[in-house]
PDB file of C-alpha atoms in Angstrom:
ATOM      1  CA  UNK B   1      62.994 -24.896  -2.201  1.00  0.00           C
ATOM      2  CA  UNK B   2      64.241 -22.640   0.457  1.00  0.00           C
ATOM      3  CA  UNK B   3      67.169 -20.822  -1.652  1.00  0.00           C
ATOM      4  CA  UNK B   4      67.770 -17.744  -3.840  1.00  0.00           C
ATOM      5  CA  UNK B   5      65.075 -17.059  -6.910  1.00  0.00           C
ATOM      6  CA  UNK B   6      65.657 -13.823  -9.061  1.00  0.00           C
ATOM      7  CA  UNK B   7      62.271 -12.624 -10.511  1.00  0.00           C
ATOM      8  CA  UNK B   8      61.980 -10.513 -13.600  1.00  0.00           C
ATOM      9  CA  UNK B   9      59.432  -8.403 -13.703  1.00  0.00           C
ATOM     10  CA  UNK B  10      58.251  -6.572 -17.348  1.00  0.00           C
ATOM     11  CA  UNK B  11      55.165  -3.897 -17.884  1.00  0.00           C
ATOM     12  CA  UNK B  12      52.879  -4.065 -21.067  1.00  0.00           C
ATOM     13  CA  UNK B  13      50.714  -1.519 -22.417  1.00  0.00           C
ATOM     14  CA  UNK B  14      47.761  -2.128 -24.213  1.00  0.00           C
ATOM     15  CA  UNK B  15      49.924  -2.467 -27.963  1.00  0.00           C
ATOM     16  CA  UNK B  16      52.202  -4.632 -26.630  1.00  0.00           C
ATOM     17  CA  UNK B  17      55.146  -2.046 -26.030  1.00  0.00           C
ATOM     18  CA  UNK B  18      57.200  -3.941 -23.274  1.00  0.00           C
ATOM     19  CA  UNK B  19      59.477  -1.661 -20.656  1.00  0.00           C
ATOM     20  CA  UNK B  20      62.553  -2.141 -19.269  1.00  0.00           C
ATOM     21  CA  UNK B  21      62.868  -5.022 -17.395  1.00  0.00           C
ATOM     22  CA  UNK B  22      63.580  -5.017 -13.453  1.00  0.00           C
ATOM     23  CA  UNK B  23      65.061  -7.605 -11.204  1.00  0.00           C
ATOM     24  CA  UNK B  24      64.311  -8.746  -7.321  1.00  0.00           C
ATOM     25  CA  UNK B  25      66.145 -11.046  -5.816  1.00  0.00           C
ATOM     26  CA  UNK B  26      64.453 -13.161  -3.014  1.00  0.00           C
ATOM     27  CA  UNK B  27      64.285 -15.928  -0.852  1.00  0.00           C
ATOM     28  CA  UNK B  28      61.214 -17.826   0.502  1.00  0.00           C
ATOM     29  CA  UNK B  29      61.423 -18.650   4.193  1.00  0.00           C
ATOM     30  CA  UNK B  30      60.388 -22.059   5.572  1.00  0.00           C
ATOM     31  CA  UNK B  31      61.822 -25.208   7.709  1.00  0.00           C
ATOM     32  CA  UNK B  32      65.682 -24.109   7.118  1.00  0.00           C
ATOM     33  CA  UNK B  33      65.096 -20.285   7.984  1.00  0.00           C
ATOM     34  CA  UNK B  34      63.032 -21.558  11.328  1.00  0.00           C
ATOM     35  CA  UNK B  35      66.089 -23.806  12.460  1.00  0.00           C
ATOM     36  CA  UNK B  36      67.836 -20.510  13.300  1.00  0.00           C
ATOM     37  CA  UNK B  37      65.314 -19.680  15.572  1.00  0.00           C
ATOM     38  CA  UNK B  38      64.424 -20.712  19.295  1.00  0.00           C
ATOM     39  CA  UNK B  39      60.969 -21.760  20.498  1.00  0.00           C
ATOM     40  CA  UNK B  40      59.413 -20.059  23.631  1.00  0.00           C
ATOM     41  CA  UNK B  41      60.077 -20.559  27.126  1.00  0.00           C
ATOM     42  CA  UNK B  42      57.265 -21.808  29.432  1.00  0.00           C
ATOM     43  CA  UNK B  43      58.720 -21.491  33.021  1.00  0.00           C
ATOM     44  CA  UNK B  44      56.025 -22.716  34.801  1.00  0.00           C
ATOM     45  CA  UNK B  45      52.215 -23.779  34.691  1.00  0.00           C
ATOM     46  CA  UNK B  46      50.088 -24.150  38.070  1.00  0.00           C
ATOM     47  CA  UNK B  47      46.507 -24.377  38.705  1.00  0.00           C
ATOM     48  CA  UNK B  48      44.515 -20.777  39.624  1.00  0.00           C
ATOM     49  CA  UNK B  49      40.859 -21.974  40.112  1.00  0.00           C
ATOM     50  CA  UNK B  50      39.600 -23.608  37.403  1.00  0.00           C
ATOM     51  CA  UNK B  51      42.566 -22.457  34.693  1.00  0.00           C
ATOM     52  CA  UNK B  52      46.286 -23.166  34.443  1.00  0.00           C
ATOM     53  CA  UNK B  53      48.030 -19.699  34.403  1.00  0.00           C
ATOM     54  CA  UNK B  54      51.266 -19.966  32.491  1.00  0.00           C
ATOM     55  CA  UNK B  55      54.467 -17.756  32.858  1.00  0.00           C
ATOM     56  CA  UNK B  56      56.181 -17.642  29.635  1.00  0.00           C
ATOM     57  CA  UNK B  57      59.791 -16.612  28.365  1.00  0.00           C
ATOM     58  CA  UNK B  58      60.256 -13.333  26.650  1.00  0.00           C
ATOM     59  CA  UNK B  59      59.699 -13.893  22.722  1.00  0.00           C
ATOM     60  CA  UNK B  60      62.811 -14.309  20.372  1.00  0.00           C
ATOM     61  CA  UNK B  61      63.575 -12.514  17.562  1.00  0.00           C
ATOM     62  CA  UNK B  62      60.781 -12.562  14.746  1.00  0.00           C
ATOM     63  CA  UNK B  63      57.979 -14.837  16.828  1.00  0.00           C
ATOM     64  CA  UNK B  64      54.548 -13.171  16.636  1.00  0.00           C
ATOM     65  CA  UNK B  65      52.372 -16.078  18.048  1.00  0.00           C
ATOM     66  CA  UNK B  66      52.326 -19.085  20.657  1.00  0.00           C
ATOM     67  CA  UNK B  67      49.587 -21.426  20.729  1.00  0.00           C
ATOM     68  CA  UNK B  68      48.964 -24.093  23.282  1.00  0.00           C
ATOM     69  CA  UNK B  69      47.273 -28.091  22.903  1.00  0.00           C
ATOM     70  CA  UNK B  70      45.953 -29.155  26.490  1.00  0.00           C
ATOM     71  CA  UNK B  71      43.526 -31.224  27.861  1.00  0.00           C
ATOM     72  CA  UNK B  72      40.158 -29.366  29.185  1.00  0.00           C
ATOM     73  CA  UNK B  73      38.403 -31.071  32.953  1.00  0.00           C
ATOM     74  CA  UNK B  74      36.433 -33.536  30.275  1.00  0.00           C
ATOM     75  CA  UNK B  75      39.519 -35.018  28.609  1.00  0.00           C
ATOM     76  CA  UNK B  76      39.130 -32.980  25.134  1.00  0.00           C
ATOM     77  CA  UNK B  77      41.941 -31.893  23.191  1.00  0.00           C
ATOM     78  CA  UNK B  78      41.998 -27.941  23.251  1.00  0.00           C
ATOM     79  CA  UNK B  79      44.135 -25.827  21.320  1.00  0.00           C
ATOM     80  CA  UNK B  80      44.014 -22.034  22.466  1.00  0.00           C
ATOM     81  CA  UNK B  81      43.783 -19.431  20.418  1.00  0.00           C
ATOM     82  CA  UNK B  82      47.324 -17.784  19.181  1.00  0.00           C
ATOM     83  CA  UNK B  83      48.716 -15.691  21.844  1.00  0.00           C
ATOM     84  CA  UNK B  84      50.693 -12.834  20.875  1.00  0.00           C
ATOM     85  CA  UNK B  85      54.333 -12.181  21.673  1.00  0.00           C
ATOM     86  CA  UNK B  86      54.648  -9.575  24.327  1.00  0.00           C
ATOM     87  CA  UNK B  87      51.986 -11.612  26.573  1.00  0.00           C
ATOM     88  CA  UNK B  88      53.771 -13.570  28.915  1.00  0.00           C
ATOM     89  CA  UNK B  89      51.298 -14.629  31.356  1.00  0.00           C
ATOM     90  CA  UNK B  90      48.676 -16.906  29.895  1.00  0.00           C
ATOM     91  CA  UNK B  91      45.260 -18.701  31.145  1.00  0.00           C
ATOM     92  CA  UNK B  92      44.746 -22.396  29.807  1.00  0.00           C
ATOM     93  CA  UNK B  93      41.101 -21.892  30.405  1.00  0.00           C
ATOM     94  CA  UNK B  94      39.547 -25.261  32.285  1.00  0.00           C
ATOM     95  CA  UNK B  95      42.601 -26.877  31.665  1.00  0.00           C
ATOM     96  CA  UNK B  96      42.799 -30.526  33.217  1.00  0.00           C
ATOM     97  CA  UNK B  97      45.655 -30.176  36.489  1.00  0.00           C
ATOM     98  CA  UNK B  98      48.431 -32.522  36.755  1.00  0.00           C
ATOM     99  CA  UNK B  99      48.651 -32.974  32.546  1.00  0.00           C
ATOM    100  CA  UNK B 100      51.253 -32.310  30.435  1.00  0.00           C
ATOM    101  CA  UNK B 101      50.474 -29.931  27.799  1.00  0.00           C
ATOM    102  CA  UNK B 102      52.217 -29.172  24.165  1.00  0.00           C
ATOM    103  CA  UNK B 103      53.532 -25.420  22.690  1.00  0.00           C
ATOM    104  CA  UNK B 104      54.093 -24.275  19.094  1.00  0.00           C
ATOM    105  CA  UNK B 105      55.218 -20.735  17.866  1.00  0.00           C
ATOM    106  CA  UNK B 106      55.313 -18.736  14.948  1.00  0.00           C
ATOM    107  CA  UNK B 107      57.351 -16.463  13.118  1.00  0.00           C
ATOM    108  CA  UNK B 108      57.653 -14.455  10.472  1.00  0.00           C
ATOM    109  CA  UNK B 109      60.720 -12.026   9.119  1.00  0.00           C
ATOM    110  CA  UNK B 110      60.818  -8.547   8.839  1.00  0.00           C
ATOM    111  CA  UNK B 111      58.433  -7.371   5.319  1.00  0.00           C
ATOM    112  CA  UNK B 112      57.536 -10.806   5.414  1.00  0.00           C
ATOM    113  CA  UNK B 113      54.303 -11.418   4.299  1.00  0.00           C
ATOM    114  CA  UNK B 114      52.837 -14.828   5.848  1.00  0.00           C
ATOM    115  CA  UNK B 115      53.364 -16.197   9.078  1.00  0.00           C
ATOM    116  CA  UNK B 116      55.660 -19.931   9.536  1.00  0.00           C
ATOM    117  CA  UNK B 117      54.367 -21.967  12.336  1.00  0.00           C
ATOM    118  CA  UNK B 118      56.733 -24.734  13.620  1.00  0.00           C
ATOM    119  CA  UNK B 119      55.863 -27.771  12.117  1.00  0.00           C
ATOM    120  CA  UNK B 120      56.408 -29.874  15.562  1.00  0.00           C
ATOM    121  CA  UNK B 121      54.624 -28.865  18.825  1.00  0.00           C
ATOM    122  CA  UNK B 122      56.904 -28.996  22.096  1.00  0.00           C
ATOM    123  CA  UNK B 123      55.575 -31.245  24.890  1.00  0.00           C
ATOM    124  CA  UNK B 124      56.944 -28.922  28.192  1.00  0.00           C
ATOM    125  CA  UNK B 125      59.338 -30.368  30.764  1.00  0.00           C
ATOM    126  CA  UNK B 126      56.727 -30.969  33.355  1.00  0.00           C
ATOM    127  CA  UNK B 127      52.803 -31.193  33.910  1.00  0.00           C
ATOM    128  CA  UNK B 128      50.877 -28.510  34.977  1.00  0.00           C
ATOM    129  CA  UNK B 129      51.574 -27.954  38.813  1.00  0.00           C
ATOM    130  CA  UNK B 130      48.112 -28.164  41.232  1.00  0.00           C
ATOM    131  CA  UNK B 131      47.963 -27.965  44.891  1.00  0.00           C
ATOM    132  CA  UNK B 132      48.806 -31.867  46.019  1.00  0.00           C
ATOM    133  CA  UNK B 133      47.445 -30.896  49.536  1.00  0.00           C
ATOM    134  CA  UNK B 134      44.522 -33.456  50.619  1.00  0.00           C
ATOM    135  CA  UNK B 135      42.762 -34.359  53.988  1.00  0.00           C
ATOM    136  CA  UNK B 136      43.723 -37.490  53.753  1.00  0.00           C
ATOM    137  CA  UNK B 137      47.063 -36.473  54.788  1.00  0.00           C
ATOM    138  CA  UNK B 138      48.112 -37.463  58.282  1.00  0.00           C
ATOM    139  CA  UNK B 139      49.617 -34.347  59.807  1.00  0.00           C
ATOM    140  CA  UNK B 140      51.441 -33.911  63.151  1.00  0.00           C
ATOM    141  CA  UNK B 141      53.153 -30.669  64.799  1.00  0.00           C
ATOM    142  CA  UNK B 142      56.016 -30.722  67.729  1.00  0.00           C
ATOM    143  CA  UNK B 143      54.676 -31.570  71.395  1.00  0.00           C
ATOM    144  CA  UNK B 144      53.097 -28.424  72.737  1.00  0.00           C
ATOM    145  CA  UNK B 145      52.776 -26.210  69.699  1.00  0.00           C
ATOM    146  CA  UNK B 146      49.283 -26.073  68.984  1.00  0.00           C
ATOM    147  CA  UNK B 147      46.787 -23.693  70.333  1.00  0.00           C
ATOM    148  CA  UNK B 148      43.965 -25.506  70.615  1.00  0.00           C
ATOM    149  CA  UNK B 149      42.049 -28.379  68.924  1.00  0.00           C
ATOM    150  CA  UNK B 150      40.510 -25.835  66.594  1.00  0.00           C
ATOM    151  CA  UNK B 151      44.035 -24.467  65.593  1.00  0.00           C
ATOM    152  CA  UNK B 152      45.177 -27.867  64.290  1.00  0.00           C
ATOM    153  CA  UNK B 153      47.805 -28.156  61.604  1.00  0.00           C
ATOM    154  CA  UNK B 154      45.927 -30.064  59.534  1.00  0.00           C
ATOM    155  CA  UNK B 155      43.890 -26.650  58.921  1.00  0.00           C
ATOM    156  CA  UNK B 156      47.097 -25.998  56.818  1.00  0.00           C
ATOM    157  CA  UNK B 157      46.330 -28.651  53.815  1.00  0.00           C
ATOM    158  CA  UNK B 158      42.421 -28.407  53.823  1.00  0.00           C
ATOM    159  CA  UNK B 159      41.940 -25.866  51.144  1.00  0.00           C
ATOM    160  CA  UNK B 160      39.610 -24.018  53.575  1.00  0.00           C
ATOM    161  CA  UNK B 161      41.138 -19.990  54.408  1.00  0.00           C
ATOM    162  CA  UNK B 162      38.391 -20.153  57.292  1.00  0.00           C
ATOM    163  CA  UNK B 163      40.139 -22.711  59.121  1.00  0.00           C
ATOM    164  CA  UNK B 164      44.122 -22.469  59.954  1.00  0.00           C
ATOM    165  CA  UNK B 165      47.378 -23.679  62.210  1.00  0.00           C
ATOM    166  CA  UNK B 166      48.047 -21.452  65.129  1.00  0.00           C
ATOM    167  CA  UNK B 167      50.830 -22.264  66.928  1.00  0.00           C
ATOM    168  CA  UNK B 168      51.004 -22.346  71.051  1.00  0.00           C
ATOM    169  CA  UNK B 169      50.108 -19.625  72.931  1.00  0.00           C
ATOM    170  CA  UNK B 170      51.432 -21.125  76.376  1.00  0.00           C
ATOM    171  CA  UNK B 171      54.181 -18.994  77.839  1.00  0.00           C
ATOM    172  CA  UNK B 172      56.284 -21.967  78.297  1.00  0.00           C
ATOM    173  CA  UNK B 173      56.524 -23.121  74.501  1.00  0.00           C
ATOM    174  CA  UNK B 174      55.310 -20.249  72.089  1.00  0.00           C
ATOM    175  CA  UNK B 175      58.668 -18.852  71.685  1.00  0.00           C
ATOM    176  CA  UNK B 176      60.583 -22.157  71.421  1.00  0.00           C
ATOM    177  CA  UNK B 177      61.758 -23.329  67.725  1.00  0.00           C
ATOM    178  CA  UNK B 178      61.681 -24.757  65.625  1.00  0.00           C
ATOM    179  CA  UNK B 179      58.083 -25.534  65.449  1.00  0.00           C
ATOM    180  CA  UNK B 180      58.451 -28.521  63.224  1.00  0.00           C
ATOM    181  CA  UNK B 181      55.183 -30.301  61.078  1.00  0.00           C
ATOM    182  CA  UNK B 182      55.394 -33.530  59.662  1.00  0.00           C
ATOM    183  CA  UNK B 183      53.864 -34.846  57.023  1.00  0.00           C
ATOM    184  CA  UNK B 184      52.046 -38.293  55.488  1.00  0.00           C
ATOM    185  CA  UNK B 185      50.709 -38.134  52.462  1.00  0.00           C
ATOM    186  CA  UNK B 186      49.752 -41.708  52.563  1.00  0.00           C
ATOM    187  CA  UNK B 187      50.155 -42.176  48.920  1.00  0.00           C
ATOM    188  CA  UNK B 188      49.086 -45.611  47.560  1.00  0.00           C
ATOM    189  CA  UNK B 189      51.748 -47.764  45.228  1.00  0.00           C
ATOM    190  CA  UNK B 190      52.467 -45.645  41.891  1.00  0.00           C
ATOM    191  CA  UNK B 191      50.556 -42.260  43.096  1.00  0.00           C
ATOM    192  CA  UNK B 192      53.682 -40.864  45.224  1.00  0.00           C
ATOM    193  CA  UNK B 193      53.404 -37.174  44.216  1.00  0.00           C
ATOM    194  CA  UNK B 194      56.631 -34.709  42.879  1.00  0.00           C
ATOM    195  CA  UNK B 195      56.958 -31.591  44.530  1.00  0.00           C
ATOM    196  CA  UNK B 196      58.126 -28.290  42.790  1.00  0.00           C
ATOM    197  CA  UNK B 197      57.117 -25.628  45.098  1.00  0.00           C
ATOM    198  CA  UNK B 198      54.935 -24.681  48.077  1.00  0.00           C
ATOM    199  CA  UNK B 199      52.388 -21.816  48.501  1.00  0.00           C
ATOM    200  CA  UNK B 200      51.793 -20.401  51.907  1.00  0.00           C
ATOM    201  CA  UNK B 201      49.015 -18.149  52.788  1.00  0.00           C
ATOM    202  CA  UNK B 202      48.629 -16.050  55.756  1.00  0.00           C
ATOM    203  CA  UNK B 203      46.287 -13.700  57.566  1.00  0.00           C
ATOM    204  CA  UNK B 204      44.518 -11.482  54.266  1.00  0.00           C
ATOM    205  CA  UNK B 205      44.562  -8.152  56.008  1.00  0.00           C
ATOM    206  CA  UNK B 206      46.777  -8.122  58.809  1.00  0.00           C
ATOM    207  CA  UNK B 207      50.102  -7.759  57.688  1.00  0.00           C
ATOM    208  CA  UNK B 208      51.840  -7.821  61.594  1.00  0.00           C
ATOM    209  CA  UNK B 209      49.748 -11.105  62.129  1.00  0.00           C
ATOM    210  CA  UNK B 210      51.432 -12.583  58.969  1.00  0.00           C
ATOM    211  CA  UNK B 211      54.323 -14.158  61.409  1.00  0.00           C
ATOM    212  CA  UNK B 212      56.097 -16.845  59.095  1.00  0.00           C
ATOM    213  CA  UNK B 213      59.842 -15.635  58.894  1.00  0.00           C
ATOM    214  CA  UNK B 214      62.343 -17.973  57.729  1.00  0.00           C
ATOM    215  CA  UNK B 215      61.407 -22.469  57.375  1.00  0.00           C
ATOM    216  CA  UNK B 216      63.088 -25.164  55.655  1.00  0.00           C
ATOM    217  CA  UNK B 217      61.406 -27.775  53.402  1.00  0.00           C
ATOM    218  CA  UNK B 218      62.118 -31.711  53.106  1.00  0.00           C
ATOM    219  CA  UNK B 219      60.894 -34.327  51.029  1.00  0.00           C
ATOM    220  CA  UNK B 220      61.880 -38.077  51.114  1.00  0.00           C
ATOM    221  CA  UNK B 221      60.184 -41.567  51.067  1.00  0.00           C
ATOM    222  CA  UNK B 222      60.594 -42.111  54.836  1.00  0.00           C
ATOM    223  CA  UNK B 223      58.991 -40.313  58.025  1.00  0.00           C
ATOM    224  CA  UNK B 224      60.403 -37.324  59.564  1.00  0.00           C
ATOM    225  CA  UNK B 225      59.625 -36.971  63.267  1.00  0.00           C
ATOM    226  CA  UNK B 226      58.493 -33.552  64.658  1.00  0.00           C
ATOM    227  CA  UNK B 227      60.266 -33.767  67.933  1.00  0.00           C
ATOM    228  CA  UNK B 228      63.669 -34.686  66.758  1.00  0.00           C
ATOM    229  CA  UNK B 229      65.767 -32.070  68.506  1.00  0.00           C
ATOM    230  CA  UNK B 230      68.788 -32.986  66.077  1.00  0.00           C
ATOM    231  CA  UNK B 231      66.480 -32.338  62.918  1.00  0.00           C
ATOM    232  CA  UNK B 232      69.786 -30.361  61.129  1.00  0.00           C
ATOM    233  CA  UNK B 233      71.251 -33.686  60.966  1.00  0.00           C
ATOM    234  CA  UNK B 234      68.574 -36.110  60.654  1.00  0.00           C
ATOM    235  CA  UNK B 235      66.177 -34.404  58.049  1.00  0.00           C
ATOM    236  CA  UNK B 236      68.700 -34.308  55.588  1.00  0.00           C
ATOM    237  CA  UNK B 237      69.447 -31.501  52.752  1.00  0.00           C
ATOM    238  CA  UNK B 238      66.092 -29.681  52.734  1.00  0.00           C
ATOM    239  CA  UNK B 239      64.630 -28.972  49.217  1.00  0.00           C
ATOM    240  CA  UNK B 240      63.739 -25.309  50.040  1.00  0.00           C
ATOM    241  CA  UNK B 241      65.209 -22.612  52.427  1.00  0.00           C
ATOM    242  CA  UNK B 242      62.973 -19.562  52.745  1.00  0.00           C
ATOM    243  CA  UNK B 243      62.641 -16.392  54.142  1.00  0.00           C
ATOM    244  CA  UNK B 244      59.190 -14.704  54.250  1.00  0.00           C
ATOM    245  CA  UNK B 245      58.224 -10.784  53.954  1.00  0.00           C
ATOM    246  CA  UNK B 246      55.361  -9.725  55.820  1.00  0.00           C
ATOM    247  CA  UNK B 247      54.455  -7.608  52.460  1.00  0.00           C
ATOM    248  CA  UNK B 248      52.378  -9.993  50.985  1.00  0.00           C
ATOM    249  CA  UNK B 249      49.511 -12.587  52.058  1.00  0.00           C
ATOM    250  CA  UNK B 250      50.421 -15.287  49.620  1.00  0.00           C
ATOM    251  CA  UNK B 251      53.843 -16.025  48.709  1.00  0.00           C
ATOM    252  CA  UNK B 252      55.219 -18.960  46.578  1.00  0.00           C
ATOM    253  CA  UNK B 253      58.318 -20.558  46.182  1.00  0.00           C
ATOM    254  CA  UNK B 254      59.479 -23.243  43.673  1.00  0.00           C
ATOM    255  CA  UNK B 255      63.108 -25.584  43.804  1.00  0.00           C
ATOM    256  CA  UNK B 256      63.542 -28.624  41.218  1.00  0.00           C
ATOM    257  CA  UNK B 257      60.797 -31.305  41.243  1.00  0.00           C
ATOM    258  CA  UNK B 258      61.774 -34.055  44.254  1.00  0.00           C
ATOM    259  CA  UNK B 259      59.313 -37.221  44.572  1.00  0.00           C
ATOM    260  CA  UNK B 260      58.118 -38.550  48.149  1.00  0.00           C
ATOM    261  CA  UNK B 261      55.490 -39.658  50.457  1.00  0.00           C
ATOM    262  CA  UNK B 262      56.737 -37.736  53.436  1.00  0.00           C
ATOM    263  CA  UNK B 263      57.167 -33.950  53.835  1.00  0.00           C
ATOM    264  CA  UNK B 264      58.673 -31.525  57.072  1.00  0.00           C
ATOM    265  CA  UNK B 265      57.858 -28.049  57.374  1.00  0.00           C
ATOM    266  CA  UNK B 266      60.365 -26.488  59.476  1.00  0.00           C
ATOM    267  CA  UNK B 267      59.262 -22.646  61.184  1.00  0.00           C
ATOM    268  CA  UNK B 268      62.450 -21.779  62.194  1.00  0.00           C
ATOM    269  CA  UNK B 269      61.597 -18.018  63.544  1.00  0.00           C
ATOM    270  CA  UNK B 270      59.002 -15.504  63.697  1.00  0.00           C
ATOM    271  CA  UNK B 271      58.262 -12.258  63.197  1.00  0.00           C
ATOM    272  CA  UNK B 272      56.138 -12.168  66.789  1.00  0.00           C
ATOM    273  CA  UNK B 273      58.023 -11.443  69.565  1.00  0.00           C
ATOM    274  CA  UNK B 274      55.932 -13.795  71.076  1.00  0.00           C
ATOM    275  CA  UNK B 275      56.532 -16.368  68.506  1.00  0.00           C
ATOM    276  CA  UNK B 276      53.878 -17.210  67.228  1.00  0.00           C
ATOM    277  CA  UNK B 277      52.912 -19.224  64.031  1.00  0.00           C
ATOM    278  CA  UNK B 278      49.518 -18.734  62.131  1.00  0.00           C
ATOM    279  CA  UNK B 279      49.190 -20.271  58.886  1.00  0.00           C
ATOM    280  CA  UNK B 280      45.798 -20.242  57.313  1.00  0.00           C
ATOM    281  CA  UNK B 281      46.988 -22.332  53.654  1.00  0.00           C
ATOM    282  CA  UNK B 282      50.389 -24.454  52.860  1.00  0.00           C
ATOM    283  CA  UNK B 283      49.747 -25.149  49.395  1.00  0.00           C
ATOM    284  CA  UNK B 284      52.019 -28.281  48.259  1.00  0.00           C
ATOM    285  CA  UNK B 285      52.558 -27.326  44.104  1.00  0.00           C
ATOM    286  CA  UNK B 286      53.214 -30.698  41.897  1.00  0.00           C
ATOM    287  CA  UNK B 287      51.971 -33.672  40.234  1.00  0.00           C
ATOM    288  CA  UNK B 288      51.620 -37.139  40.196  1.00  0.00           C
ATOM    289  CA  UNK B 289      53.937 -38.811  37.096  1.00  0.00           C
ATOM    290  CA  UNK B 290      52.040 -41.847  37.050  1.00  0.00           C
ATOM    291  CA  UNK B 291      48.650 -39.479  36.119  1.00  0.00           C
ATOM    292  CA  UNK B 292      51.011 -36.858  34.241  1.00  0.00           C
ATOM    293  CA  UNK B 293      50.490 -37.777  30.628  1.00  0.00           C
TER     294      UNK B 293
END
């Protein structure tokens, strides 16, 4: 039982002579002491390749391990080895996207001498995010803002950095905004998808040709149309306003998970003084809660 025990502890030599006796008094440490004490953050889980890469909360006081339980690509239980406390980005290694997945810590007090591992694992808020992005999607783009066949928007959701959207080049329309892409995702009955973030990614090298600057984000269950001049009003609250730096290629952004079949990018300005908009990735980061368990 997890209370006080006094120990008495007595030396004998080899006839028997007994010493003075000593006293510790102790307690053991179990279900009660862990009550006191918080279970790790997880923040956020998304898909990198073929692993789900994990940003964790700093430990609390006396934790010395987290361990995950996740399903692997062929539907296996997995539980990962214990990860220590000061590592706070983690790899779920082949971890199966769009899944749930299950935490459990341990602890152990200062001189302590074993370590107490919760006795319930903690399912996390949401699945693991992936990018929801598919050709399938019907894409369209305001009149007059595409380059060229080849520049289509549609190069934004194909997964493919070879291929991206480049926005007009004709003197008469590259500098008007917004440039405005709408979205279909086409999603049959019980697959609409929840969005939590979006990942864009822009020319690799070329920092001046990264021109994104500052775009809004919608989501909702009905169509936005890419030539409504009174988008402000029509769209809605958007689920993300962003500004971009031209520091780095990839950039993320995350907001609180929204469901829908229909998404707006909004490019409200650009860093060209031309105004142009080149956009080789838009990653889409959620799940589908009909697949998520």
């Amino acid at each position: 039982e997890e209370r006080s025990y006094t120990f008495e502890i007595v030396n004998f030599d080899s006839n028997g002579n007994r010493s003075l006796a000593s006293e510790i008094t102790v307690s053991p440490y179990g279900d009660g002491w862990l009550s006191t004490h918080a279970e790790r953050r997880v923040y956020s889980a998304v898909m990198k390749g073929d692993d789900a890469l994990l940003t964790l909360g700093t430990p609390v006081d006396e934790m010395v391990f987290t361990r995950f339980r996740y399903k692997n690509k062929d539907g296996q239980v997995v539980v990962s080895d214990p990860v220590p406390m000061d590592s706070v980005d983690v790899r779920l290694a082949d971890a199966l996207k769009g899944k749930y997945f299950e935490y459990q810590s341990a602890y152990c007090p200062k001189n302590g001498l074993d370590v107490v591992w919760n006795s319930n694992w903690i399912k996390t808020n949401t699945p693991i995010y992936y990018n929801l992005a598919d050709k399938s999607w019907t894409v369209s783009v305001t009149s007059n803002q595409v380059r060229s066949n080849e520049y289509g928007p549609e190069n934004m959701f194909d997964g493919d950095l070879e291929t991206r959207y480049y926005s007009s080049t004709n003197t008469s329309y590259r500098k008007t905004f917004p440039k405005i892409v709408s979205i279909n995702t086409n999603a049959s009955d019980g697959q609409m998808p929840t969005v939590v973030g979006v990942n864009i990614i822009q020319h690799q090298t070329e920092s001046k040709s990264r021109y994104v600057k500052a775009f809004n984000f919608y989501v909702s269950d009905s169509g936005f149309n890419p030539n409504d001049s009174n988008y402000s009003a029509d769209y809605g609250t958007p689920v993300l306003e962003a500004s971009l730096k031209q520091d780095d290629a990839e950039q993320q952004r995350t907001f609180s998970p929204v469901e829908g079949n229909h998404m707006a990018i909004v490019f409200k300005s650009s860093y060209s003084t031309n105004g142009f908009i080149d956009v080789f990735e838009f990653e889409v980061l959620g799940y589908v809660k009909a697949n998520a368990d």
